[in-house]
PDB file of C-alpha atoms in Angstrom:
ATOM      1  CA  MET A   1      12.767  -9.980  -6.079  1.00 79.00           C
ATOM      2  CA  LYS A   2       9.846  -8.551  -8.054  1.00 93.00           C
ATOM      3  CA  ASP A   3       9.512  -4.895  -9.022  1.00 95.00           C
ATOM      4  CA  TRP A   4       6.491  -2.862  -8.031  1.00 97.00           C
ATOM      5  CA  LYS A   5       3.760  -2.359 -10.598  1.00 96.00           C
ATOM      6  CA  ILE A   6       1.189   0.415 -10.556  1.00 96.00           C
ATOM      7  CA  TRP A   7      -2.375  -0.827 -10.061  1.00 95.00           C
ATOM      8  CA  ASN A   8      -4.116   2.067 -11.766  1.00 92.00           C
ATOM      9  CA  THR A   9      -1.881   3.548 -14.440  1.00 92.00           C
ATOM     10  CA  ASN A  10      -4.497   6.244 -15.116  1.00 90.00           C
ATOM     11  CA  GLU A  11      -3.800   7.631 -11.611  1.00 85.00           C
ATOM     12  CA  TRP A  12      -0.084   6.921 -11.093  1.00 86.00           C
ATOM     13  CA  SER A  13       3.234   6.127 -12.657  1.00 92.00           C
ATOM     14  CA  ILE A  14       6.193   4.603 -10.844  1.00 91.00           C
ATOM     15  CA  GLU A  15       7.960   7.983 -11.107  1.00 92.00           C
ATOM     16  CA  ASP A  16       5.185   9.569  -9.011  1.00 92.00           C
ATOM     17  CA  VAL A  17       6.087   7.383  -6.035  1.00 92.00           C
ATOM     18  CA  THR A  18       9.364   9.218  -5.386  1.00 88.00           C
ATOM     19  CA  SER A  19       8.300  12.604  -6.742  1.00 91.00           C
ATOM     20  CA  GLY A  20       8.654  14.215  -3.310  1.00 90.00           C
ATOM     21  CA  GLN A  21       4.879  14.477  -2.830  1.00 94.00           C
ATOM     22  CA  TYR A  22       4.322  11.216  -0.937  1.00 96.00           C
ATOM     23  CA  CYS A  23       5.713   9.421   2.092  1.00 95.00           C
ATOM     24  CA  SER A  24       3.765   6.133   1.977  1.00 97.00           C
ATOM     25  CA  PHE A  25       1.659   3.897  -0.208  1.00 97.00           C
ATOM     26  CA  VAL A  26      -0.947   1.186   0.136  1.00 97.00           C
ATOM     27  CA  TYR A  27      -0.114  -1.954  -1.775  1.00 97.00           C
ATOM     28  CA  LEU A  28      -1.572  -5.247  -2.914  1.00 98.00           C
ATOM     29  CA  ILE A  29       0.316  -8.508  -3.336  1.00 98.00           C
ATOM     30  CA  ARG A  30      -1.522 -10.975  -5.586  1.00 97.00           C
ATOM     31  CA  PHE A  31      -0.487 -14.626  -5.625  1.00 98.00           C
ATOM     32  CA  GLU A  32      -0.891 -17.137  -8.439  1.00 97.00           C
ATOM     33  CA  THR A  33      -3.095 -19.121  -6.036  1.00 97.00           C
ATOM     34  CA  GLY A  34      -5.723 -16.345  -6.150  1.00 97.00           C
ATOM     35  CA  GLU A  35      -4.844 -15.195  -2.635  1.00 97.00           C
ATOM     36  CA  TRP A  36      -3.920 -11.575  -1.910  1.00 97.00           C
ATOM     37  CA  TYR A  37      -2.618  -9.295   0.816  1.00 97.00           C
ATOM     38  CA  ILE A  38      -3.061  -5.555   1.480  1.00 97.00           C
ATOM     39  CA  GLY A  39      -0.403  -3.496   3.291  1.00 96.00           C
ATOM     40  CA  VAL A  40       1.071  -0.045   3.738  1.00 96.00           C
ATOM     41  CA  LYS A  41       4.721   0.945   3.314  1.00 97.00           C
ATOM     42  CA  SER A  42       6.655   4.087   4.196  1.00 96.00           C
ATOM     43  CA  LEU A  43       8.913   5.493   1.495  1.00 96.00           C
ATOM     44  CA  TYR A  44      11.347   7.129   3.924  1.00 96.00           C
ATOM     45  CA  LYS A  45      12.887   6.098   7.222  1.00 95.00           C
ATOM     46  CA  GLY A  46      11.235   7.862  10.141  1.00 92.00           C
ATOM     47  CA  ILE A  47       9.061  10.183   8.024  1.00 91.00           C
ATOM     48  CA  ARG A  48       5.286  10.034   8.529  1.00 93.00           C
ATOM     49  CA  ASP A  49       4.455  13.328   6.807  1.00 92.00           C
ATOM     50  CA  ILE A  50       6.025  14.479   3.542  1.00 94.00           C
ATOM     51  CA  LYS A  51       6.209  18.020   4.939  1.00 94.00           C
ATOM     52  CA  LYS A  52       8.932  16.786   7.322  1.00 94.00           C
ATOM     53  CA  ILE A  53      11.273  15.401   4.679  1.00 91.00           C
ATOM     54  CA  LYS A  54      14.806  16.797   4.752  1.00 90.00           C
ATOM     55  CA  VAL A  55      17.807  16.566   2.478  1.00 89.00           C
ATOM     56  CA  SER A  56      19.323  14.096   4.961  1.00 91.00           C
ATOM     57  CA  THR A  57      16.220  11.834   4.961  1.00 92.00           C
ATOM     58  CA  LYS A  58      16.980   8.285   3.867  1.00 94.00           C
ATOM     59  CA  GLU A  59      14.762   6.193   1.640  1.00 93.00           C
ATOM     60  CA  SER A  60      13.305   3.025   3.169  1.00 95.00           C
ATOM     61  CA  ASN A  61      13.714  -0.433   1.662  1.00 96.00           C
ATOM     62  CA  TRP A  62      10.422  -0.016  -0.198  1.00 96.00           C
ATOM     63  CA  LYS A  63      11.806  -1.089  -3.586  1.00 95.00           C
ATOM     64  CA  VAL A  64      12.642  -4.613  -2.358  1.00 95.00           C
ATOM     65  CA  TYR A  65       9.977  -4.842   0.353  1.00 96.00           C
ATOM     66  CA  THR A  66       7.342  -7.529   0.305  1.00 94.00           C
ATOM     67  CA  SER A  67       5.566  -7.559   3.655  1.00 94.00           C
ATOM     68  CA  SER A  68       5.856  -7.708   7.422  1.00 91.00           C
ATOM     69  CA  SER A  69       3.560 -10.748   7.256  1.00 94.00           C
ATOM     70  CA  LYS A  70       5.307 -14.057   7.943  1.00 95.00           C
ATOM     71  CA  SER A  71       2.627 -15.880   5.935  1.00 94.00           C
ATOM     72  CA  VAL A  72       3.208 -13.692   2.880  1.00 96.00           C
ATOM     73  CA  ASN A  73       6.984 -13.983   3.087  1.00 96.00           C
ATOM     74  CA  ASN A  74       6.760 -17.771   3.600  1.00 97.00           C
ATOM     75  CA  MET A  75       4.638 -18.073   0.455  1.00 97.00           C
ATOM     76  CA  ILE A  76       7.175 -16.018  -1.492  1.00 97.00           C
ATOM     77  CA  ASP A  77      10.130 -17.962  -0.043  1.00 96.00           C
ATOM     78  CA  ASN A  78       8.388 -21.236  -0.968  1.00 97.00           C
ATOM     79  CA  GLY A  79       8.191 -20.161  -4.616  1.00 96.00           C
ATOM     80  CA  VAL A  80       4.550 -19.110  -4.937  1.00 97.00           C
ATOM     81  CA  ASP A  81       4.513 -16.657  -7.844  1.00 97.00           C
ATOM     82  CA  TYR A  82       3.213 -13.172  -7.066  1.00 98.00           C
ATOM     83  CA  GLU A  83       2.902  -9.596  -8.291  1.00 98.00           C
ATOM     84  CA  LYS A  84       3.313  -6.435  -6.187  1.00 97.00           C
ATOM     85  CA  TYR A  85       1.053  -3.466  -6.936  1.00 97.00           C
ATOM     86  CA  ILE A  86       1.072   0.054  -5.551  1.00 97.00           C
ATOM     87  CA  LEU A  87      -2.599   0.959  -5.139  1.00 97.00           C
ATOM     88  CA  TRP A  88      -2.321   4.587  -3.981  1.00 96.00           C
ATOM     89  CA  CYS A  89       0.316   7.021  -2.664  1.00 96.00           C
ATOM     90  CA  PHE A  90      -0.225   9.338   0.321  1.00 96.00           C
ATOM     91  CA  PRO A  91       1.442  12.481   1.715  1.00 95.00           C
ATOM     92  CA  THR A  92       1.067  11.112   5.256  1.00 94.00           C
ATOM     93  CA  THR A  93       1.515   7.623   6.650  1.00 94.00           C
ATOM     94  CA  ASN A  94      -1.593   8.168   8.775  1.00 93.00           C
ATOM     95  CA  GLN A  95      -3.746   8.478   5.664  1.00 94.00           C
ATOM     96  CA  GLY A  96      -2.145   5.364   4.159  1.00 95.00           C
ATOM     97  CA  GLU A  97      -2.736   3.400   7.375  1.00 94.00           C
ATOM     98  CA  LEU A  98      -6.386   4.479   7.458  1.00 94.00           C
ATOM     99  CA  VAL A  99      -6.953   3.363   3.866  1.00 95.00           C
ATOM    100  CA  GLU A 100      -5.134   0.062   4.519  1.00 95.00           C
ATOM    101  CA  ALA A 101      -7.225  -0.627   7.643  1.00 94.00           C
ATOM    102  CA  THR A 102     -10.472   0.249   5.871  1.00 94.00           C
ATOM    103  CA  LEU A 103      -9.730  -1.976   2.886  1.00 95.00           C
ATOM    104  CA  ILE A 104      -8.753  -4.887   5.145  1.00 94.00           C
ATOM    105  CA  GLY A 105     -11.843  -4.314   7.290  1.00 92.00           C
ATOM    106  CA  LEU A 106     -14.137  -4.345   4.263  1.00 92.00           C
ATOM    107  CA  LEU A 107     -12.452  -7.056   2.200  1.00 93.00           C
ATOM    108  CA  GLY A 108     -10.491  -9.055   4.782  1.00 90.00           C
ATOM    109  CA  SER A 109     -13.132 -11.670   5.512  1.00 91.00           C
ATOM    110  CA  LYS A 110     -12.957 -12.953   1.927  1.00 92.00           C
ATOM    111  CA  ASN A 111     -11.338 -16.407   1.774  1.00 94.00           C
ATOM    112  CA  GLU A 112      -8.660 -15.196  -0.658  1.00 95.00           C
ATOM    113  CA  CYS A 113      -7.394 -12.537   1.764  1.00 95.00           C
ATOM    114  CA  VAL A 114      -4.170 -13.492   3.550  1.00 95.00           C
ATOM    115  CA  ASN A 115      -4.384 -10.571   6.048  1.00 94.00           C
ATOM    116  CA  LYS A 116      -5.048 -11.869   9.554  1.00 91.00           C
ATOM    117  CA  ALA A 117      -5.574  -8.618  11.458  1.00 88.00           C
ATOM    118  CA  ILE A 118      -5.889  -4.866  11.289  1.00 87.00           C
ATOM    119  CA  MET A 119      -2.850  -3.481  13.080  1.00 79.00           C
ATOM    120  CA  CYS A 120      -3.018   0.302  13.141  1.00 76.00           C
ATOM    121  CA  LYS A 121      -4.233   3.282  15.045  1.00 77.00           C
ATOM    122  CA  ALA A 122      -4.964   6.139  12.668  1.00 79.00           C
ATOM    123  CA  ARG A 123      -6.472   9.566  13.111  1.00 80.00           C
ATOM    124  CA  LEU A 124      -9.442  10.343  10.916  1.00 83.00           C
ATOM    125  CA  PRO A 125      -8.579  13.182   8.538  1.00 84.00           C
ATOM    126  CA  LYS A 126     -11.127  15.924   8.064  1.00 84.00           C
ATOM    127  CA  ASP A 127     -10.512  16.286   4.332  1.00 87.00           C
ATOM    128  CA  ASN A 128     -14.027  16.848   2.950  1.00 85.00           C
ATOM    129  CA  GLY A 129     -14.300  13.232   1.832  1.00 86.00           C
ATOM    130  CA  THR A 130     -11.044  12.961  -0.151  1.00 89.00           C
ATOM    131  CA  THR A 131      -9.974   9.813   1.725  1.00 90.00           C
ATOM    132  CA  PHE A 132     -13.468   8.350   1.350  1.00 91.00           C
ATOM    133  CA  LYS A 133     -13.327   8.878  -2.424  1.00 91.00           C
ATOM    134  CA  ILE A 134      -9.949   7.109  -2.604  1.00 90.00           C
ATOM    135  CA  ILE A 135     -11.299   4.169  -0.592  1.00 90.00           C
ATOM    136  CA  GLN A 136     -14.452   4.047  -2.721  1.00 92.00           C
ATOM    137  CA  GLN A 137     -12.435   3.996  -5.954  1.00 92.00           C
ATOM    138  CA  LEU A 138     -10.094   1.276  -4.687  1.00 92.00           C
ATOM    139  CA  ILE A 139     -12.967  -0.904  -3.502  1.00 90.00           C
ATOM    140  CA  GLU A 140     -14.635  -0.605  -6.918  1.00 90.00           C
ATOM    141  CA  GLU A 141     -11.365  -1.519  -8.651  1.00 90.00           C
ATOM    142  CA  LEU A 142     -10.526  -4.407  -6.313  1.00 87.00           C
ATOM    143  CA  LEU A 143     -13.932  -6.083  -6.464  1.00 80.00           C
TER     144      LEU A 143
END
């Protein structure tokens, strides 16, 4: 099982992921074939907002997680080499799901994209463009 890498080390370190400020992250899996997959993962079981974390909250399986995609997991199980990258961390799962859906919507029609659908319902945050700036930066970095 591969460890997570940080996509943009100027923005994040692996220690930031579990700093208590975030409950989810958007990730990228890149395969040696040139194909890639974008997803979102919760850091804690049953927590969608970091403000609701408790002492009794349990961490999810994020450290060993690959994907809910059968195609992605089949590629990994069949020995296709890959790297896992955390693109951005979020204080709410809703924000992570919105960024995931937007990135898939914008980049998903590329032949190298393994994503087959956008599978979320997310509320649009009124955050004075903070989420837009994150999406804009990630698109610039991913292209």
